[in-house]
Structure formats: C-alpha cells, structure tokens
Coordinates of C-alpha atoms in Angstrom, one line a residue:
Chain K
M1173 CA 2.7 12.8 22.2
Q1174 CA 4.1 13.1 18.8
G1175 CA 6.7 15.7 18.1
S1176 CA 5.2 18.9 16.7
S1177 CA 7.8 19.6 14.1
R1178 CA 6.9 18.3 10.6
R1179 CA 10.2 17.6 8.9
T1180 CA 10.4 16.0 5.5
G1181 CA 10.3 12.3 5.5
T1182 CA 8.0 12.0 8.5
M1183 CA 5.2 9.5 8.2
T1184 CA 1.9 10.4 9.8
D1185 CA -1.5 8.7 9.6
V1186 CA -2.3 10.9 6.7
H1187 CA 0.6 9.3 4.7
R1188 CA -0.2 5.8 5.9
R1189 CA -3.8 6.0 4.9
F1190 CA -2.8 7.4 1.5
L1191 CA -0.3 4.5 1.1
Q1192 CA -2.9 1.9 2.1
L1193 CA -5.5 3.3 -0.3
L1194 CA -3.0 3.6 -3.2
M1195 CA -1.9 0.0 -2.5
T1196 CA -5.5 -1.1 -2.7
H1197 CA -6.1 0.6 -6.0
G1198 CA -2.8 -0.2 -7.5
V1199 CA -2.8 2.7 -10.0
L1200 CA -4.6 6.0 -10.1
E1201 CA -4.8 9.0 -12.4
E1202 CA -3.3 12.2 -11.2
W1203 CA -6.6 13.9 -10.4
E1204 CA -7.7 10.8 -8.4
V1205 CA -4.5 10.9 -6.5
K1206 CA -5.0 14.6 -5.6
R1207 CA -8.5 13.8 -4.4
L1208 CA -7.3 10.9 -2.4
Q1209 CA -4.7 13.0 -0.7
K1210 CA -7.3 15.6 0.3
H1211 CA -9.5 12.8 1.6
C1212 CA -6.7 11.5 3.8
Y1213 CA -6.0 14.9 5.3
K1214 CA -9.7 15.4 6.0
V1215 CA -10.0 12.2 7.9
H1216 CA -6.7 12.2 9.8
D1217 CA -5.5 15.8 10.1
C1218 CA -8.3 18.1 9.0
N1219 CA -6.6 21.3 10.2
A1220 CA -3.3 20.8 8.5
P1221 CA -2.7 22.5 5.1
V1222 CA -2.6 20.0 2.3
E1223 CA 0.9 19.6 1.1
K1224 CA 1.8 20.0 -2.5
L1225 CA 1.3 16.6 -4.1
E1226 CA 4.9 16.4 -5.5
D1227 CA 6.4 17.0 -2.1
F1228 CA 3.9 14.8 -0.4
I1229 CA 4.8 11.9 -2.6
H1230 CA 8.5 12.7 -2.4
N1231 CA 8.3 12.4 1.4
I1232 CA 6.6 9.1 1.3
N1233 CA 9.0 7.8 -1.3
S1234 CA 12.0 8.8 0.8
V1235 CA 10.6 6.5 3.5
L1236 CA 9.7 3.7 1.0
E1237 CA 13.2 3.8 -0.6
S1238 CA 14.8 1.5 1.9
L1239 CA 12.0 -1.0 1.2
Y1240 CA 12.6 -1.0 -2.6
I1241 CA 9.1 0.3 -3.1
E1242 CA 8.2 3.5 -4.9
I1243 CA 5.2 5.6 -5.9
K1244 CA 6.1 6.1 -9.5
K1245 CA 4.6 8.7 -11.8
G1246 CA 4.1 7.8 -15.4
V1247 CA 2.2 8.9 -18.5
T1248 CA -0.3 6.9 -20.5
E1249 CA 1.1 6.0 -23.9
D1250 CA -2.0 6.8 -25.9
D1251 CA -2.9 10.3 -24.6
G1252 CA -0.3 11.4 -22.2
R1253 CA -2.4 11.4 -19.0
P1254 CA -0.3 11.4 -15.8
I1255 CA -0.8 8.4 -13.6
Y1256 CA 0.7 7.1 -10.3
A1257 CA 1.3 3.5 -9.3
L1258 CA 2.8 1.9 -6.2
V1259 CA 5.7 -0.1 -7.7
N1260 CA 7.9 -2.8 -6.3
L1261 CA 11.5 -2.3 -7.4
A1262 CA 13.1 -5.3 -5.9
T1263 CA 11.9 -8.3 -7.7
T1264 CA 12.4 -9.6 -11.2
A1265 CA 9.2 -11.6 -11.3
I1266 CA 5.7 -10.3 -11.9
S1267 CA 5.2 -10.2 -8.1
K1268 CA 2.6 -7.6 -7.8
M1269 CA 0.2 -9.6 -9.8
A1270 CA 0.9 -12.7 -7.9
S1271 CA -1.4 -11.7 -5.1
D1272 CA -4.4 -11.8 -7.4
F1273 CA -3.6 -14.5 -10.0
A1274 CA -2.8 -18.2 -10.1
E1275 CA 0.3 -19.7 -11.7
N1276 CA -1.2 -20.5 -15.0
E1277 CA -2.8 -17.1 -15.2
L1278 CA 0.6 -15.4 -14.5
D1279 CA 2.1 -17.5 -17.3
L1280 CA -0.7 -16.4 -19.7
F1281 CA 0.2 -12.9 -18.8
R1282 CA 3.9 -13.6 -19.6
K1283 CA 3.0 -15.1 -22.9
A1284 CA 0.8 -12.1 -23.8
L1285 CA 3.6 -9.8 -22.7
E1286 CA 6.0 -11.5 -25.1
L1287 CA 3.6 -11.2 -28.0
I1288 CA 3.0 -7.5 -27.2
I1289 CA 6.7 -6.8 -27.1
D1290 CA 7.3 -8.6 -30.4
S1291 CA 4.5 -7.0 -32.2
E1292 CA 4.9 -4.0 -34.5
T1293 CA 2.0 -2.0 -33.2
G1294 CA 2.4 -2.9 -29.5
F1295 CA -0.9 -4.8 -29.7
A1296 CA -1.4 -8.6 -29.6
S1297 CA -4.6 -10.0 -30.9
S1298 CA -6.6 -12.2 -28.5
T1299 CA -6.5 -15.0 -31.1
N1300 CA -2.7 -15.1 -31.0
I1301 CA -2.7 -15.0 -27.2
L1302 CA -5.3 -17.8 -26.9
N1303 CA -3.3 -20.0 -29.3
V1304 CA -0.6 -20.4 -26.7
V1305 CA -2.9 -21.6 -24.0
D1306 CA -1.7 -25.2 -24.4
Q1307 CA 1.9 -24.2 -23.5
L1308 CA 1.0 -22.7 -20.1
K1309 CA 2.6 -23.8 -16.8
G1310 CA 0.4 -25.0 -14.0
K1311 CA -3.2 -26.2 -14.2
K1312 CA -4.5 -26.8 -17.7
M1313 CA -6.5 -23.8 -19.0
R1314 CA -9.1 -23.8 -21.8
K1315 CA -9.5 -21.0 -24.3
K1316 CA -12.9 -20.0 -22.9
E1317 CA -11.3 -19.6 -19.4
A1318 CA -8.3 -17.8 -20.9
E1319 CA -10.6 -15.2 -22.4
Q1320 CA -12.0 -14.5 -18.9
V1321 CA -8.5 -14.3 -17.5
L1322 CA -7.6 -11.7 -20.2
Q1323 CA -10.6 -9.7 -19.2
K1324 CA -9.6 -9.9 -15.5
F1325 CA -6.2 -8.5 -16.5
A1326 CA -7.9 -5.6 -18.2
Q1327 CA -10.1 -5.0 -15.2
N1328 CA -7.2 -5.0 -12.9
K1329 CA -5.3 -2.6 -15.2
W1330 CA -2.5 -4.8 -16.3
L1331 CA -3.6 -4.9 -19.9
I1332 CA -5.7 -2.6 -22.0
E1333 CA -8.1 -4.0 -24.5
K1334 CA -9.0 -2.3 -27.8
E1335 CA -11.1 -4.0 -30.4
G1336 CA -10.1 -7.5 -29.5
E1337 CA -6.4 -6.6 -29.2
F1338 CA -4.4 -6.2 -26.0
T1339 CA -1.5 -4.0 -25.0
L1340 CA 0.2 -3.2 -21.7
H1341 CA -1.5 -0.8 -19.3
T1342 CA 0.7 2.0 -18.1
R1343 CA 0.7 0.4 -14.7
A1344 CA 2.4 -2.7 -16.1
I1345 CA 4.9 -0.6 -17.9
L1346 CA 5.8 1.3 -14.7
E1347 CA 6.0 -1.8 -12.7
M1348 CA 7.8 -4.0 -15.1
E1349 CA 9.9 -1.8 -17.3
Q1350 CA 13.2 -2.8 -15.8
H1351 CA 12.3 -6.5 -15.9
I1352 CA 11.2 -6.2 -19.5
R1353 CA 14.3 -4.4 -20.6
E1354 CA 16.5 -7.0 -18.9
T1355 CA 14.6 -10.0 -20.1
Y1356 CA 14.0 -9.0 -23.7
P1357 CA 16.9 -6.7 -24.5
D1358 CA 16.8 -7.4 -28.2
A1359 CA 13.0 -7.2 -28.7
V1360 CA 12.2 -4.1 -26.7
K1361 CA 11.6 -0.8 -28.4
I1362 CA 12.8 2.5 -27.0
C1363 CA 11.6 6.0 -27.4
N1364 CA 14.1 8.2 -29.2
I1365 CA 13.0 11.2 -27.1
C1366 CA 12.7 10.0 -23.5
H1367 CA 14.6 6.8 -23.9
G1368 CA 11.9 4.9 -22.0
L1369 CA 10.4 1.6 -22.8
L1370 CA 8.0 1.9 -25.8
I1371 CA 5.1 -0.3 -26.4
Q1372 CA 2.8 2.0 -28.5
G1373 CA 4.1 4.9 -30.5
Q1374 CA 4.9 6.3 -33.9
S1375 CA 7.9 5.4 -36.0
C1376 CA 9.8 7.1 -38.8
E1377 CA 9.3 5.2 -42.0
T1378 CA 12.7 6.1 -43.3
C1379 CA 15.1 5.3 -40.4
G1380 CA 12.8 3.4 -38.1
I1381 CA 13.3 5.4 -34.8
R1382 CA 10.3 5.4 -32.5
M1383 CA 8.6 7.9 -30.3
H1384 CA 5.8 7.8 -27.7
L1385 CA 2.7 9.7 -28.7
P1386 CA 3.0 12.1 -25.8
C1387 CA 6.7 12.6 -26.6
V1388 CA 5.7 13.3 -30.2
A1389 CA 3.2 15.8 -29.0
K1390 CA 5.7 17.7 -26.9
Y1391 CA 8.6 17.5 -29.3
F1392 CA 6.6 18.8 -32.3
Q1393 CA 4.4 21.2 -30.4
S1394 CA 3.6 24.2 -32.6
N1395 CA 6.0 23.0 -35.2
S1396 CA 4.3 23.3 -38.6
E1397 CA 6.9 21.1 -40.4
P1398 CA 7.8 18.2 -38.1
R1399 CA 10.8 16.3 -39.2
C1400 CA 12.4 13.2 -37.8
P1401 CA 15.0 14.1 -35.2
N1402 CA 17.3 11.4 -36.5
C1403 CA 17.2 11.4 -40.3
N1404 CA 15.4 14.8 -40.9
D1405 CA 12.8 13.2 -43.2
Y1406 CA 9.2 14.5 -42.9
W1407 CA 7.4 13.0 -40.0
P1408 CA 4.5 11.3 -41.7
H1409 CA 2.1 10.9 -38.9
E1410 CA -0.6 13.0 -37.3
I1411 CA 0.8 15.0 -34.4
P1412 CA -1.3 14.5 -31.2
E1413 CA -2.3 17.2 -28.8
V1414 CA -0.3 17.8 -25.7
F1415 CA -2.3 16.6 -22.7
D1416 CA -3.9 19.5 -20.8
P1417 CA -5.4 18.6 -17.4
E1418 CA -7.5 21.8 -17.3
K1419 CA -9.3 21.0 -20.6
E1420 CA -9.8 17.4 -19.5
R1421 CA -11.5 18.2 -16.3
G1422 CA -13.5 21.3 -17.2
A1423 CA -17.1 20.6 -16.5
G1424 CA -19.2 20.3 -19.6
L1425 CA -16.3 20.7 -22.0
S1426 CA -15.9 18.1 -24.6
K1427 CA -12.5 16.9 -25.6
P1428 CA -11.0 19.2 -28.2
S1429 CA -10.5 17.4 -31.5
R1430 CA -8.2 19.8 -33.4
K1431 CA -6.3 18.1 -36.1
S1432 CA -2.6 18.6 -36.6
L1433 CA -1.4 21.8 -38.2
R1434 CA -0.2 20.3 -41.4
P1435 CA -2.1 18.2 -43.8
R1436 CA -1.9 14.5 -43.5
Q1437 CA 0.4 12.7 -45.8
H1438 CA 0.3 9.0 -46.7
Chain Q
M185 CA 25.1 4.5 23.7
P186 CA 25.0 6.4 20.4
R187 CA 28.8 6.5 20.3
G188 CA 28.9 2.7 20.9
Q189 CA 26.4 2.2 18.1
K190 CA 28.5 4.1 15.6
S191 CA 31.7 2.2 16.1
K192 CA 29.8 -1.0 16.0
L193 CA 28.3 0.0 12.7
R194 CA 31.8 0.8 11.3
A195 CA 33.0 -2.6 12.5
R196 CA 30.0 -4.2 10.9
E197 CA 30.5 -2.4 7.7
K198 CA 34.1 -3.5 7.5
R199 CA 33.1 -7.1 8.1
R200 CA 30.4 -6.8 5.5
Q201 CA 32.8 -5.5 2.9
A202 CA 35.3 -8.3 3.6
R203 CA 32.5 -10.8 3.4
E204 CA 31.3 -9.4 0.1
E205 CA 34.6 -10.3 -1.5
S206 CA 34.0 -14.0 -1.0
W207 CA 30.4 -14.8 -0.3
D208 CA 29.8 -18.2 1.2
P209 CA 26.4 -19.0 2.6
V210 CA 27.6 -21.1 5.4
D211 CA 30.3 -18.6 6.4
A212 CA 27.8 -15.7 6.1
Q213 CA 25.4 -17.4 8.4
A214 CA 28.0 -17.9 11.1
T215 CA 29.3 -14.3 10.8
V216 CA 25.8 -13.0 10.8
S217 CA 24.7 -14.8 13.9
E218 CA 27.9 -13.6 15.6
E219 CA 26.9 -10.1 14.7
E220 CA 23.4 -10.6 15.8
E221 CA 24.5 -11.4 19.3
E222 CA 26.3 -8.1 19.5
S223 CA 23.5 -6.1 18.1
S224 CA 21.9 -4.0 20.8
F225 CA 19.4 -2.4 18.5
S226 CA 16.7 -5.0 18.7
P227 CA 17.1 -6.7 22.1
S228 CA 15.8 -10.2 21.7
P229 CA 16.2 -12.3 24.8
D230 CA 15.1 -15.5 23.2
V231 CA 16.8 -15.5 19.8
K232 CA 16.9 -19.2 19.7
D233 CA 14.6 -20.6 17.1
D234 CA 12.2 -22.9 18.8
L235 CA 10.9 -24.5 15.7
Q236 CA 12.9 -27.7 15.3
S237 CA 10.9 -29.1 12.5
S238 CA 11.5 -26.5 9.9
P239 CA 12.2 -27.8 6.4
A240 CA 15.8 -28.0 5.2
S241 CA 17.1 -24.5 4.7
G242 CA 19.7 -25.8 2.2
T243 CA 17.4 -25.4 -0.7
P244 CA 16.8 -21.7 -1.3
S245 CA 13.9 -22.2 -3.6
S246 CA 12.2 -18.9 -3.6
P247 CA 8.7 -19.1 -5.0
Q248 CA 8.0 -17.6 -8.4
V249 CA 6.5 -14.8 -6.5
L250 CA 9.7 -13.4 -5.2
G251 CA 12.8 -13.1 -7.3
E252 CA 16.1 -12.2 -5.7
V253 CA 17.0 -8.7 -4.9
H254 CA 19.3 -8.2 -7.8
S255 CA 21.2 -5.4 -9.4
T256 CA 18.7 -2.8 -8.4
T257 CA 20.5 -2.9 -5.0
A258 CA 23.5 -1.3 -6.6
S259 CA 21.6 1.4 -8.3
A260 CA 19.4 2.0 -5.3
E261 CA 22.4 2.5 -3.1
A262 CA 23.9 4.9 -5.6
V263 CA 20.7 6.9 -5.6
S264 CA 20.4 7.2 -1.9
S265 CA 22.7 9.9 -0.9
T266 CA 22.3 10.1 2.8
R267 CA 24.2 11.4 5.8
F268 CA 24.6 9.4 9.0
T269 CA 23.4 11.4 12.0
E270 CA 24.4 10.4 15.4
D271 CA 20.8 11.0 16.6
A272 CA 19.5 8.2 14.3
S273 CA 19.3 5.4 16.8
D274 CA 18.0 7.7 19.6
Q275 CA 15.3 9.0 17.4
L276 CA 14.3 5.5 16.4
E277 CA 14.1 4.3 19.9
E278 CA 12.4 7.4 21.4
T279 CA 10.0 8.6 18.8
L280 CA 8.8 5.6 16.8
N281 CA 6.1 7.8 15.3
A282 CA 8.5 10.0 13.4
L283 CA 10.4 8.1 10.7
H284 CA 13.3 9.9 9.1
A285 CA 14.1 8.4 5.9
D286 CA 17.7 9.5 5.5
D287 CA 18.6 8.3 8.9
I288 CA 17.0 4.9 8.4
A289 CA 18.5 4.3 5.0
E290 CA 22.0 4.9 6.2
Y291 CA 21.5 3.1 9.4
W292 CA 20.1 0.0 7.9
H293 CA 23.1 -0.4 5.6
R294 CA 22.3 -3.0 3.2
G295 CA 23.7 -6.2 4.6
P296 CA 22.2 -9.6 4.0
L297 CA 20.0 -9.4 7.0
D298 CA 18.6 -6.1 5.8
E299 CA 17.8 -7.7 2.5
K300 CA 15.8 -10.4 4.3
V301 CA 13.9 -7.7 6.2
V302 CA 12.9 -6.1 3.0
M303 CA 11.9 -9.4 1.4
L304 CA 9.9 -10.3 4.4
V305 CA 8.1 -6.9 4.3
H306 CA 7.2 -7.6 0.7
Y307 CA 6.1 -11.1 1.5
L308 CA 3.9 -9.9 4.4
L309 CA 2.3 -7.2 2.2
Y310 CA 1.5 -9.9 -0.4
K311 CA -0.1 -12.1 2.3
Y312 CA -2.1 -9.1 3.6
Q313 CA -3.5 -8.3 0.2
R314 CA -4.5 -11.9 -0.2
K315 CA -6.1 -11.7 3.2
E316 CA -4.2 -14.8 4.3
P317 CA -2.8 -15.4 7.7
I318 CA 1.0 -15.9 7.9
T319 CA 2.7 -18.8 9.5
K320 CA 6.2 -19.0 10.8
V321 CA 6.9 -22.0 8.7
E322 CA 5.9 -20.2 5.5
M323 CA 8.1 -17.3 6.4
L324 CA 11.1 -19.5 7.1
R325 CA 10.7 -21.5 4.0
N326 CA 9.9 -18.7 1.6
V327 CA 11.9 -15.8 2.9
I328 CA 14.2 -16.4 5.8
Q329 CA 15.8 -19.6 4.6
V330 CA 19.5 -19.8 5.7
Y331 CA 19.0 -17.0 8.2
K332 CA 16.8 -19.2 10.4
R333 CA 18.6 -18.3 13.5
N334 CA 17.9 -14.6 12.9
F335 CA 14.2 -15.1 12.4
H336 CA 13.2 -13.2 15.5
E337 CA 15.2 -10.1 14.6
I338 CA 14.2 -10.1 10.9
F339 CA 10.6 -10.6 11.9
K340 CA 10.6 -7.8 14.5
R341 CA 12.2 -5.3 12.1
A342 CA 9.8 -6.2 9.3
S343 CA 6.9 -5.7 11.7
E344 CA 8.2 -2.3 12.7
Y345 CA 8.4 -1.2 9.1
L346 CA 4.9 -2.3 8.4
E347 CA 3.6 -0.5 11.5
L348 CA 5.5 2.7 10.9
V349 CA 5.1 2.9 7.1
F350 CA 1.8 1.3 6.4
G351 CA 0.0 1.5 9.7
L352 CA -0.4 -2.3 9.8
D353 CA -0.1 -4.1 13.1
M354 CA 1.3 -7.7 13.4
K355 CA -0.9 -9.7 15.7
E356 CA -0.5 -13.2 16.9
M357 CA -3.5 -15.2 15.9
D358 CA -2.7 -18.6 17.2
P359 CA -2.0 -19.4 20.9
N360 CA 0.8 -21.7 19.8
R361 CA 2.6 -18.7 18.6
N362 CA 2.9 -19.9 15.0
T363 CA 0.3 -17.9 13.1
Y364 CA 0.1 -14.2 12.6
V365 CA -2.2 -11.7 10.9
L366 CA -1.8 -8.1 9.8
I367 CA -4.4 -5.7 11.2
N368 CA -5.1 -2.3 9.8
K369 CA -4.3 0.0 12.7
L370 CA -6.1 2.9 11.1
E371 CA -9.4 1.1 11.2
L372 CA -11.8 0.7 14.0
S373 CA -12.8 -2.9 13.8
C374 CA -10.3 -5.8 13.7
D375 CA -12.2 -8.1 11.5
S376 CA -12.0 -7.6 7.7
Q377 CA -15.3 -9.2 6.9
E378 CA -16.2 -6.3 4.7
H379 CA -14.8 -5.0 1.5
R380 CA -11.3 -5.1 0.1
G381 CA -9.5 -3.2 2.9
V382 CA -11.0 0.2 1.8
P383 CA -11.3 1.9 5.2
K384 CA -14.7 3.3 6.0
T385 CA -14.0 3.7 9.7
G386 CA -12.2 7.1 9.7
V387 CA -15.8 8.2 8.9
L388 CA -17.3 6.0 11.6
M389 CA -14.9 7.3 14.3
T390 CA -15.8 10.8 13.3
I391 CA -19.5 10.1 13.6
L392 CA -19.1 8.4 16.9
G393 CA -17.1 11.5 18.0
V394 CA -20.0 13.8 17.0
I395 CA -22.5 11.7 18.8
F396 CA -20.4 11.5 21.9
M397 CA -19.7 15.2 22.0
K398 CA -23.4 16.1 21.6
G399 CA -24.3 14.3 24.8
N400 CA -24.3 10.7 23.3
C401 CA -27.1 11.6 20.9
A402 CA -26.7 13.7 17.8
T403 CA -29.3 14.9 15.3
E404 CA -29.0 14.0 11.7
E405 CA -28.2 17.6 10.9
D406 CA -25.3 17.6 13.3
V407 CA -23.9 14.5 11.7
W408 CA -24.2 15.9 8.2
K409 CA -22.6 19.1 9.1
V410 CA -19.4 17.2 10.1
L411 CA -19.6 14.9 7.1
N412 CA -19.9 17.8 4.7
M413 CA -16.6 19.0 6.0
M414 CA -15.1 15.7 5.0
G415 CA -16.5 16.0 1.5
L416 CA -19.4 13.7 2.1
H417 CA -22.8 15.1 1.0
D418 CA -26.3 13.7 1.1
G419 CA -27.2 12.6 -2.4
R420 CA -23.7 12.8 -3.8
N421 CA -21.8 9.6 -4.4
H422 CA -18.3 9.6 -2.9
F423 CA -15.5 7.8 -4.7
I424 CA -14.6 5.7 -1.7
F425 CA -17.8 5.5 0.4
G426 CA -20.4 5.5 -2.3
D427 CA -23.7 6.8 -1.1
P428 CA -23.0 8.4 2.2
K429 CA -26.7 8.4 3.3
K430 CA -26.9 4.7 2.8
L431 CA -23.6 4.2 4.6
I432 CA -24.7 6.0 7.7
T433 CA -28.4 5.1 7.9
E434 CA -28.2 1.6 6.6
D435 CA -24.8 -0.1 6.4
L436 CA -23.4 1.1 9.7
V437 CA -26.8 0.6 11.4
K438 CA -27.1 -3.0 10.0
N439 CA -23.7 -3.7 11.4
D440 CA -24.8 -2.4 14.8
Y441 CA -22.3 0.4 14.9
L442 CA -24.9 3.1 14.9
V443 CA -28.5 3.5 16.0
Y444 CA -30.7 5.7 13.7
R445 CA -34.1 6.6 15.1
Q446 CA -36.8 9.1 14.8
V447 CA -36.7 11.9 17.3
P448 CA -39.7 11.1 19.5
D449 CA -42.8 13.2 18.8
S450 CA -41.2 14.9 15.9
D451 CA -43.5 16.1 13.2
P452 CA -42.3 16.4 10.4
P453 CA -40.1 13.5 11.4
R454 CA -36.5 14.2 12.3
Y455 CA -33.9 11.7 13.1
E456 CA -31.0 11.2 15.5
F457 CA -28.0 9.0 15.9
L458 CA -26.7 7.1 18.8
W459 CA -23.8 4.7 19.3
G460 CA -24.8 1.1 18.5
P461 CA -24.0 -1.9 20.7
R462 CA -21.1 -2.9 18.4
A463 CA -19.5 0.5 18.8
Y464 CA -19.6 0.1 22.6
S465 CA -18.0 -3.3 22.4
E466 CA -15.3 -2.5 19.9
T467 CA -14.2 0.9 21.0
T468 CA -14.5 3.3 24.0
K469 CA -15.4 6.9 24.6
M470 CA -11.8 7.6 25.4
K471 CA -10.5 6.1 22.1
V472 CA -13.0 8.1 20.1
L473 CA -12.1 11.2 22.0
E474 CA -8.4 10.5 21.3
F475 CA -9.2 10.2 17.6
V476 CA -11.1 13.5 17.6
A477 CA -8.3 15.2 19.5
K478 CA -5.6 14.0 17.2
A479 CA -7.4 15.1 14.1
N480 CA -7.6 18.5 15.7
H481 CA -3.9 18.6 16.8
T482 CA -4.6 18.5 20.4
S483 CA -5.1 16.0 23.3
P484 CA -8.3 14.6 24.9
S485 CA -7.8 16.7 28.0
A486 CA -8.5 19.8 25.9
F487 CA -12.2 18.8 26.1
P488 CA -12.7 18.7 29.9
P489 CA -16.3 17.7 30.2
Y490 CA -15.9 14.9 27.6
Y491 CA -12.6 13.9 29.0
E492 CA -14.3 13.5 32.4
E493 CA -17.0 11.4 30.9
A494 CA -14.5 9.3 29.0
L495 CA -12.5 8.7 32.2
R496 CA -15.6 7.6 34.1
D497 CA -16.4 5.3 31.2
E498 CA -13.0 3.7 31.5
K499 CA -13.5 3.2 35.2
E500 CA -16.8 1.6 34.7
R501 CA -15.5 -0.7 32.1
A502 CA -12.6 -1.8 34.3
Q503 CA -15.0 -2.4 37.2
A504 CA -17.4 -4.3 35.0
K505 CA -14.5 -6.5 33.8
S506 CA -13.4 -7.3 37.3
T507 CA -16.9 -7.9 38.5
A508 CA -17.5 -10.3 35.6
R509 CA -14.3 -12.1 36.4
A510 CA -15.3 -12.4 40.0
Q511 CA -18.7 -13.7 39.1
I512 CA -17.2 -16.3 36.7
A513 CA -14.8 -17.4 39.4
A514 CA -17.6 -17.7 41.9
M515 CA -19.7 -19.7 39.5
A516 CA -16.8 -22.0 38.7
S517 CA -16.1 -22.7 42.3
A518 CA -19.8 -23.2 43.1
R519 CA -20.1 -25.7 40.3
S520 CA -17.1 -27.6 41.3
K521 CA -18.4 -27.8 44.9
A522 CA -21.7 -29.1 43.6
M523 CA -20.0 -31.7 41.5
A524 CA -18.0 -32.8 44.4
N525 CA -21.1 -33.3 46.5
S526 CA -23.0 -34.7 43.5
L527 CA -25.9 -32.4 44.4
S528 CA -27.4 -29.7 42.2
L529 CA -27.8 -26.5 44.2
P530 CA -30.7 -24.4 43.1
K531 CA -29.6 -20.8 42.4

C-alpha cells in the first residue's frame, strides 16, 4: 500500500484528477480552481483536509517542473481577477492551441496576435484581421470562415472580443508571454510597475510609460493625487478599483461602481 | 546499488559536460547509446529497434507544433535548486506512487535523452487531447528522430511520467505492437465515447460502492445521502456533472451502468438502484471496494463482510472464465471432428 507520510511534492490521485481537469479546461478563475480542488478531494480522498490552494499548486508544480509544464497564476488585464492556466514552458510555437486548430487557423491567430501587439490600445479590429486572410499558410480560408475561427478563439479563451475588436485573453498572455517577448522585442509594451508584458493598459501622456489597469489600481490605491512614477506629471486617467474577491462573490451584491477619488481630467 | 548509481551519474555528468562543448549529432548518438547500455535504471532487454522501415532520421524536421527546447532550459535549471539524495533511485523503484520532485529533477539531469523524454511527454499529451492513437512511426519521426536506438527507454520513461503525474496509462492498441493509446486510469470505463475527458466515473464508482455495501441494492435516499457529501444535490446543477438527478437516473441508466427501478409495492412510489450489466462487465465488486477503501484511507479487508463477498465474486468470475474457455475448447474440437467426418452432429 501507499506510504502514509504525505511529504511535499507527492502526487496522489487527488492531484492527478485536478491536473486532468485543469488540462481539460485550460484556464480557470481562482474561485473555480478552489471549487475544483475541493471536488477532487471529495472524490478521491474525502477524509483528508483540503490543503491550502497555494501549497497544493506549489506541490504539483514541483513535480511538473521537470516536464517544463507549470500551473501559472495570472491576473486579468481589465479587472484584475486572478486566474490559473496550465502552461507549457518548453516550446516556442503556439503548441497548446495546436491540439484544437488547423494550420491555417493557427496562422490566423499569429496574424491577429501581431496586429494586437502593434496596436495602440491592445485591440485589433476584426476588419483588419480579416484583411490578411489571403496571406495565411495552409488551406485557403474565406473571410466568412475566418470570422467563425475568430469566434472559436474567443470561445476557447485565446482571444477576448469586445465590440468587434479582439485582444489577447489572459490565458494566451500566460502561455505565450515569453514567446511574444522574444519574437517581437521591439513592438512589445511592458508595464512600468510589474515589468510584465502589457497588452491593455493606461499610458502617461507626457512620457509614454505604460501600466496595467490592476497595477494602476494597486499603485495609486487611496492616493488622491496620482502622479506618473516616471515623470511626475498628473496621471490623467480614471483609477480603477483594486479587485476584491469577497465583493465579487457575495451573493446578491452588485459590482461596486465607485468612481475615482479625484475628478476626471481630459 | 545506490552507490553504483551515484558514481555512474557523476561519470555521465562529466561526459555530458564534455559533450556540450562540441555538440555533434552523430557523435552524440554514439555516446548516448553507449551510455544507454550501461544504464541500469530502466532495464530494457530488447533495446534494438525492430522497425527497419522508419523514415530517414537525418532530417530533424519538427512539426510546427513542437519547437525546440530552447533557452528556457538554462533558466529552468537555474530555478531548480535541488539536492541529490541517495535514496532517490530506491524510492523511485520501490514506491512508484510517491513522486518526489526534487529527487526526480536532480536525478534526471538534463541530458539530450531527458529532453527527448520531455518532448515525448508533451507530444503524447497533445495526442491524448486530440483523442488520437499514437503510432511508433509518428513518435520516431516527430520526436525521437536521431535517438532512434533509444526509443524504448525514452518511451518507457515518458509513459512512467504520464502515469505518475497525470494518471494516464499507456496501452498497446494494436497486436502488431505499433499503435498505442492513453487511457485515463482514474476513470472506470476504458472507452472515451462520451464527453471531452471530463471524468464522471469517480461518482459512478461511489454509487456502485453504496449499492454494493447496502446488499447490492440501495434506496434512492441512500444514494443521495452519499452524493450530497460530494457536493451533488438534487435540483442543483453541478459545474462538472450538470444535473445530478439526470446523471444518475437517466444517463448512467441508459449506458447500462445502473438499474433504477421502483421499489415493489411502494406507495407513494420509492425507487432503488442496482448495478447495471455494464457495471458488472467493466468492473468488479473487489475493484469497487478498493475504491471505497482508498477514499477512506483504509484497505478492503477493513470491511469484512463485503470483503468476503468480493472475494467470492472474484472466485466465481475466475471459475466462469475457465468454464467458458473449456466450453469453447470443447466446441472447437467437436466442430473439427464433425468437419473431419463431414457429418453434422446434432447437439
């Protein structure tokens, strides 16, 4: 029978089930991950105490390390929600997607990715993306079909669609950050606070530095006169709220819509 | 043996470092296969690759799917700060169920073969998610390439990783020993005709356990009591299983895993569950008891009456199998006799 000691880094069926399910979903929000963890315990080891999520994931990651796979934690760029994704560290290509998409579809994604990175807002319009459909590798794709493929990307959480424009889903950022930084070193934008890859964010109108929205929220929290950390000019944008998981999940509570502490300037 | 392993590792490490100064694929392959013969970690009696007709390994054209393992190796190695413990190889060989990451990471030392093992693991996971079987030819062409002669070792190590880390079993699908498929060990049934690999059968095994331990017939209340403990409630959608009532009274019944019937002469009508024919054919009372025992941190013998029954069931199944075999053999010989005499014997 199995040894009774539970040292760190030991894989049991609880961890394996968790890993399988996370692999199936690809990416999950933190509250979903917690629920998933509890479920795996219930099914495979109902008497054991549920380990703290951070430690649980750390244990699994220590085993995954030698496989160049990792459960990575990230934060959504628009509202700072924590999410987890199973990420493949070893490859340069967009390999995770390859299990679901054909060659020409992957190339469409690459093109969309380039347009997103080059854009000022981090969004690429579907019109611009569809215009490059003729240049795709592999089987010829029509614009109608390409529209469907873009929707598929959104459903599978590689892209996010907002009013006809597309940006990268946090999952794609987690999975491909390294690849993006290496492939497009001149075009990528970096957050001044966390130094991570930046697709969407706010920028200083004077000196041009950029910050993620959740980084802005944290940095300027309860600061009535936010100033650019680089050039000290007034920070001209609305300061978002720091993400609070309690508020988010409270039953019957609507999302708070408090405005920033100082009046908006244009 | 551990001592021997350690000095072998040091020698291997020295050779690897020397090799890394001047990397030549042909050279590397020769050295690697030399090493492989000494390796006692994965005993492979028939290392020789029996597939003569594999495509030219000279063209390492990795598909667009898999890039090379590039500079992340360096950073990954820097990150992993591990200590080598002498017990590593013993532990691995004795308790395959307990995987200790720091021991593994250090032991596996990232040589070229290790890289191939990792690449193969990724490739196999990719095939698993696409629900495609895996052929040896594909593995050789897409992953193994110049290390053709080490296929067996690489394949074996990759399979071990998949089993230990993901709970996926490598099974040979084709009698010609060329095609494989990954089976989810944590699931009851082997065929993945349903869904996208979302496992429902932890629940099924639990229900079968309840039924068995209630004398092979459990009331609907009994079953719900247990399901409630797992977070499944009548009328409440579950984020994995959906509508639990539908799952247990319709889906699993339709698939012959469960029988759901009205308790005879019950008014108002009450219902009970029994094992379905497919449950009997795909699992056994002993397996279900083992599942229940494990989930409760104990062993089947902790439930004496059910353990007895499970043992009897095992015996009966074994007997039934041998009787069936005997019958088939008898029929076969009778038929051949009849054909020899060109007479049809009425039976």
